[in-house]
Coordinates of C-alpha atoms in Angstrom, one line a residue:
M1 CA -4.6 1.6 24.3
P2 CA -3.6 1.8 20.6
T3 CA -3.9 -1.3 18.6
E4 CA -1.2 -2.9 16.4
R5 CA -3.5 -2.7 13.4
P6 CA -2.0 0.5 11.7
A7 CA 1.6 -0.6 12.1
S8 CA 1.6 -2.3 8.7
R9 CA -1.1 -0.5 6.8
I10 CA -0.9 2.4 4.3
A11 CA -3.8 4.3 2.8
Y12 CA -4.0 5.6 -0.7
Q13 CA -6.7 7.3 -2.8
G14 CA -8.3 5.3 -5.5
E15 CA -9.2 1.7 -6.2
P16 CA -6.9 -1.4 -6.3
G17 CA -4.6 -1.0 -9.2
A18 CA -4.2 2.8 -9.0
N19 CA -0.8 4.4 -9.4
S20 CA -1.0 5.4 -5.7
H21 CA -1.5 1.6 -4.9
I22 CA 1.7 0.9 -6.9
A23 CA 3.6 3.7 -5.2
A24 CA 2.6 2.4 -1.8
A25 CA 3.7 -1.2 -2.7
E26 CA 7.0 0.0 -4.0
V27 CA 8.0 1.9 -0.8
Y28 CA 6.3 -0.4 1.7
P29 CA 6.1 -3.9 0.1
D30 CA 5.3 -5.6 3.5
F31 CA 2.4 -3.2 4.3
E32 CA -1.2 -3.8 3.6
P33 CA -2.4 -1.1 1.1
V34 CA -5.8 0.2 1.9
A35 CA -7.9 1.9 -0.8
H36 CA -10.0 5.0 -0.1
P37 CA -12.4 6.8 -2.4
T38 CA -11.2 10.3 -1.7
F39 CA -8.0 12.1 -0.5
E40 CA -10.0 13.3 2.6
D41 CA -10.8 9.7 3.5
A42 CA -7.1 8.6 3.1
L43 CA -5.9 11.4 5.3
A44 CA -8.6 10.8 7.9
A45 CA -7.6 7.1 8.1
V46 CA -4.1 8.3 9.2
K47 CA -5.5 10.8 11.7
S48 CA -7.8 8.2 13.2
G49 CA -5.0 5.6 13.6
D50 CA -6.6 3.1 11.2
V51 CA -3.4 3.2 9.1
L52 CA 0.2 4.3 9.8
Y53 CA 0.8 6.2 6.6
A54 CA -0.9 7.7 3.6
M55 CA 0.7 7.8 0.1
I56 CA -0.6 11.0 -1.6
P57 CA 0.3 12.4 -5.0
I58 CA 1.2 16.1 -5.0
E59 CA 2.6 16.9 -8.5
N60 CA 3.3 15.4 -11.9
S61 CA 6.0 16.3 -14.3
V62 CA 3.5 16.7 -17.2
A63 CA 0.1 17.7 -15.7
G64 CA 1.5 19.8 -12.8
R65 CA 0.2 19.9 -9.3
V66 CA -2.6 17.9 -7.8
A67 CA -4.6 20.9 -6.7
D68 CA -6.8 19.3 -4.1
I69 CA -3.8 18.3 -2.0
H70 CA -2.6 21.9 -1.5
H71 CA -6.0 22.8 0.0
L72 CA -6.1 19.7 2.2
L73 CA -2.6 19.7 3.6
P74 CA -3.0 22.9 5.8
N75 CA -5.9 21.5 7.7
A76 CA -4.9 17.8 7.7
N77 CA -2.7 18.1 10.8
L78 CA -0.4 15.5 9.5
Y79 CA 3.3 15.4 8.9
I80 CA 5.4 14.6 5.9
V81 CA 7.8 11.8 6.7
G82 CA 9.0 10.9 3.2
E83 CA 8.6 11.3 -0.6
H84 CA 8.5 8.9 -3.5
F85 CA 8.8 9.4 -7.3
L86 CA 6.9 7.0 -9.5
R87 CA 7.5 6.7 -13.2
V88 CA 3.9 6.7 -14.5
R89 CA 3.1 4.4 -17.4
H90 CA -0.4 4.6 -18.8
Q91 CA -2.0 1.6 -20.6
L92 CA -5.1 1.9 -22.9
M93 CA -7.3 -1.1 -22.1
A94 CA -10.7 -2.4 -22.9
V95 CA -12.8 -5.6 -22.6
P96 CA -11.7 -8.7 -24.4
G97 CA -12.9 -8.6 -28.0
A98 CA -12.6 -4.8 -28.3
S99 CA -9.9 -3.2 -30.5
L100 CA -8.6 0.2 -31.4
E101 CA -11.2 0.2 -34.2
T102 CA -14.2 -0.3 -31.8
I103 CA -13.3 2.0 -29.0
K104 CA -14.7 5.6 -29.0
K105 CA -14.2 6.9 -25.5
A106 CA -11.4 6.7 -23.0
M107 CA -12.2 7.0 -19.3
S108 CA -9.7 7.9 -16.6
H109 CA -8.7 10.4 -13.9
T110 CA -8.3 14.0 -15.2
Q111 CA -4.6 14.0 -14.6
A112 CA -4.1 10.8 -16.6
L113 CA -6.2 12.2 -19.5
G114 CA -4.0 15.3 -19.5
Q115 CA -0.9 13.2 -19.6
C116 CA -2.2 11.3 -22.6
R117 CA -3.7 14.2 -24.5
K118 CA -1.7 13.9 -27.7
T119 CA -2.3 10.1 -27.9
L120 CA -6.0 10.5 -27.4
R121 CA -6.3 13.1 -30.1
T122 CA -4.3 10.9 -32.5
L123 CA -6.6 7.9 -31.9
G124 CA -9.7 10.1 -32.1
L125 CA -10.9 9.1 -28.6
T126 CA -13.2 11.3 -26.5
P127 CA -11.8 11.7 -23.0
V128 CA -14.2 11.0 -20.1
P129 CA -13.1 12.2 -16.7
E130 CA -13.6 9.8 -13.8
A131 CA -12.6 9.6 -10.1
D132 CA -9.4 7.6 -10.7
T133 CA -7.6 5.4 -13.1
A134 CA -8.3 2.0 -11.6
G135 CA -11.9 2.9 -11.0
S136 CA -12.2 3.6 -14.7
A137 CA -10.8 0.2 -15.5
R138 CA -13.4 -1.4 -13.2
L139 CA -16.2 0.6 -14.9
V140 CA -15.1 -0.5 -18.3
A141 CA -15.1 -4.1 -17.2
E142 CA -18.5 -3.8 -15.6
Q143 CA -20.1 -2.2 -18.6
N144 CA -18.6 -4.7 -21.0
D145 CA -18.9 -2.2 -23.9
P146 CA -16.4 -2.6 -26.7
T147 CA -16.7 1.2 -27.4
L148 CA -15.3 2.1 -24.0
A149 CA -11.7 2.1 -23.0
A150 CA -9.8 3.0 -19.8
I151 CA -6.4 4.6 -19.2
A152 CA -4.9 2.8 -16.2
T153 CA -2.0 0.7 -15.0
S154 CA -1.0 -2.8 -16.1
L155 CA -2.0 -3.9 -12.5
A156 CA -5.5 -2.6 -13.1
A157 CA -5.8 -4.4 -16.4
E158 CA -4.8 -7.6 -14.6
I159 CA -7.2 -7.1 -11.6
Y160 CA -10.2 -6.3 -13.8
G161 CA -9.6 -8.7 -16.6
L162 CA -9.0 -6.1 -19.4
K163 CA -6.9 -6.3 -22.5
V164 CA -4.2 -3.7 -23.1
L165 CA -4.7 -2.3 -26.6
R166 CA -1.7 0.1 -26.5
S167 CA 1.0 0.3 -24.0
D168 CA 2.7 3.3 -22.5
I169 CA 0.5 5.9 -24.2
E170 CA 1.7 8.8 -22.0
D171 CA 2.8 11.8 -24.1
E172 CA 6.1 12.3 -22.4
A173 CA 8.8 9.7 -21.5
H174 CA 9.6 11.6 -18.3
N175 CA 6.0 11.3 -17.0
T176 CA 6.6 11.0 -13.2
T177 CA 4.5 11.7 -10.2
R178 CA 5.8 12.8 -6.9
F179 CA 4.1 11.4 -3.8
L180 CA 4.3 12.5 -0.2
I181 CA 4.2 10.0 2.7
L182 CA 2.1 11.4 5.5
A183 CA 1.9 10.3 9.2
K184 CA 0.0 11.3 12.3
D185 CA 3.1 12.2 14.2
P186 CA 6.3 14.0 13.1
D187 CA 9.3 11.8 12.3
D188 CA 11.9 14.3 11.1
A189 CA 15.2 13.2 9.6
E190 CA 18.3 13.9 11.6
P191 CA 20.9 16.3 10.1
D192 CA 23.3 14.3 8.1
E193 CA 25.9 15.6 5.6
D194 CA 25.8 12.3 3.7
Q195 CA 22.0 12.3 3.4
P196 CA 20.3 15.3 1.7
V197 CA 17.0 16.2 3.2
I198 CA 14.0 18.2 2.1
T199 CA 12.0 20.6 4.3
T200 CA 8.4 21.4 3.4
F201 CA 6.6 24.4 4.9
L202 CA 3.6 26.6 4.4
F203 CA 3.6 30.4 4.8
R204 CA 1.5 33.5 4.4
V205 CA 3.2 36.9 3.8
R206 CA 2.2 40.1 5.4
N207 CA 0.1 42.5 3.3
V208 CA 2.9 45.0 2.7
P209 CA 4.7 46.0 -0.5
A210 CA 7.3 43.6 -1.7
A211 CA 6.6 41.2 1.2
L212 CA 7.1 38.0 -0.8
Y213 CA 10.4 39.4 -2.3
K214 CA 11.6 40.3 1.2
A215 CA 10.4 37.0 2.8
L216 CA 12.3 34.9 0.2
G217 CA 15.4 37.0 0.2
G218 CA 16.9 35.1 3.2
F219 CA 17.0 31.9 1.2
A220 CA 19.1 33.5 -1.5
T221 CA 21.5 35.3 0.8
N222 CA 22.0 32.2 2.9
G223 CA 22.6 29.9 0.0
V224 CA 19.5 27.7 0.6
N225 CA 18.1 26.1 -2.5
M226 CA 14.3 26.4 -2.9
T227 CA 13.1 23.6 -5.1
K228 CA 9.4 24.3 -5.1
L229 CA 7.2 27.4 -4.5
E230 CA 3.5 27.4 -5.3
S231 CA 0.7 29.7 -4.3
Y232 CA -3.1 29.2 -3.9
Q233 CA -5.9 31.4 -2.8
L234 CA -7.6 31.2 0.6
E235 CA -10.9 32.1 2.1
G236 CA -12.6 32.7 -1.2
T237 CA -10.7 36.0 -1.9
F238 CA -7.9 37.1 -4.0
N239 CA -6.1 38.8 -1.1
A240 CA -5.3 35.9 1.2
T241 CA -2.6 33.7 -0.4
M242 CA -0.9 30.6 1.1
F243 CA 2.5 29.5 -0.3
H244 CA 3.7 25.9 -0.3
A245 CA 7.5 25.6 -0.5
D246 CA 10.2 22.9 -0.5
I247 CA 13.9 23.7 0.3
E248 CA 17.0 21.6 0.5
G249 CA 18.4 21.5 4.0
H250 CA 17.5 20.9 7.6
P251 CA 16.1 23.5 10.0
A252 CA 18.9 22.7 12.4
E253 CA 21.5 23.9 9.9
R254 CA 22.5 27.5 10.5
P255 CA 21.8 28.8 6.9
V256 CA 18.2 27.3 7.0
Q257 CA 17.7 28.7 10.5
L258 CA 18.6 32.2 9.3
A259 CA 16.4 31.9 6.2
L260 CA 13.4 30.8 8.2
E261 CA 13.9 33.6 10.7
E262 CA 13.8 36.1 7.9
L263 CA 10.8 34.5 6.4
S264 CA 8.9 34.6 9.7
F265 CA 9.7 38.4 10.0
F266 CA 7.7 39.1 6.9
S267 CA 5.0 36.4 7.3
N268 CA 1.8 36.1 9.3
E269 CA 2.3 32.3 9.5
V270 CA 5.0 29.8 8.9
R271 CA 4.3 26.1 9.5
V272 CA 6.9 23.4 8.8
L273 CA 5.1 20.2 7.6
G274 CA 8.2 17.9 7.8
T275 CA 11.9 17.4 7.2
Y276 CA 12.5 14.1 5.4
P277 CA 15.2 12.3 3.4
A278 CA 15.4 13.3 -0.3
S279 CA 14.3 10.6 -2.6
P280 CA 17.1 8.8 -4.5
Y281 CA 15.3 9.8 -7.7
R282 CA 15.7 13.5 -6.8
I283 CA 19.4 13.0 -6.0
E284 CA 20.1 11.2 -9.3
A285 CA 18.1 13.7 -11.3
A286 CA 20.1 16.6 -9.8
R287 CA 23.4 14.8 -10.7
A288 CA 22.3 14.2 -14.2
A289 CA 21.3 17.8 -14.6
A290 CA 24.7 19.1 -13.3
P291 CA 27.2 20.1 -16.0
P292 CA 30.4 18.0 -16.3
I293 CA 33.3 19.4 -14.2
G294 CA 35.4 21.8 -16.2
T295 CA 32.6 22.8 -18.7
I296 CA 31.4 25.9 -16.9
G297 CA 32.9 29.1 -18.2
N298 CA 35.4 27.6 -20.6
G299 CA 33.7 29.2 -23.6
R300 CA 32.9 25.9 -25.4

């Protein structure tokens, strides 16, 4: 018999105070966030039933995709049940008594270092890659070295007793990370005209000329908007390519049905990972990007 334990637990990769910890708390404030050292461990916790969900980052508006996730998702046998966008704010922190004059190195996750590249260069700090942001804060606290700093969250500074030397050091004000919420069982959103949904799927095209062009043609001809398309190599070769795609729409809708049918005709494999409500952040961003009514084609 399953226990009630996972009903209010959510896994994330990193240590307490990581951005994934903050994302999990924002979406599920009543859940117990459970830290895991690796993405594999967080996904395995869902698969085993130890937690109900995993909050996993997939891409960032500055640093791009989180590459490990694209290789883990195909074999995770989990389902996407939601998405969340987190505005990422990086703080430069060190032990009490340290200052911008004493620090020489900044430790953090590779993605965070990339998101603060300009600031690090301006301050003359040597970037030091570590497993995650909050873990870097813990290491700085443990080493008690005024020449070391960490790039992490305000929550991490609070947890590990560090002093923030400079706030919001990310290079771009739009620095935002998209997270996927993964579950053991599918929980697809119902078709709803008032609630936009996203469908995520993986596919491999046949090894024939123009296969990708033909496979994607059905989305254009049926008016289905594809918001994400990324490729990555499989099996250690440059011939086997998997594609990860997001579209707007539900597989029960006729245009999406037709597009997926055409995709299947030119693909060796098509696997839907989930259909879930579009984040309010995505909806608001789309509205903000849309031109005002009456400005298209008026020549002004």
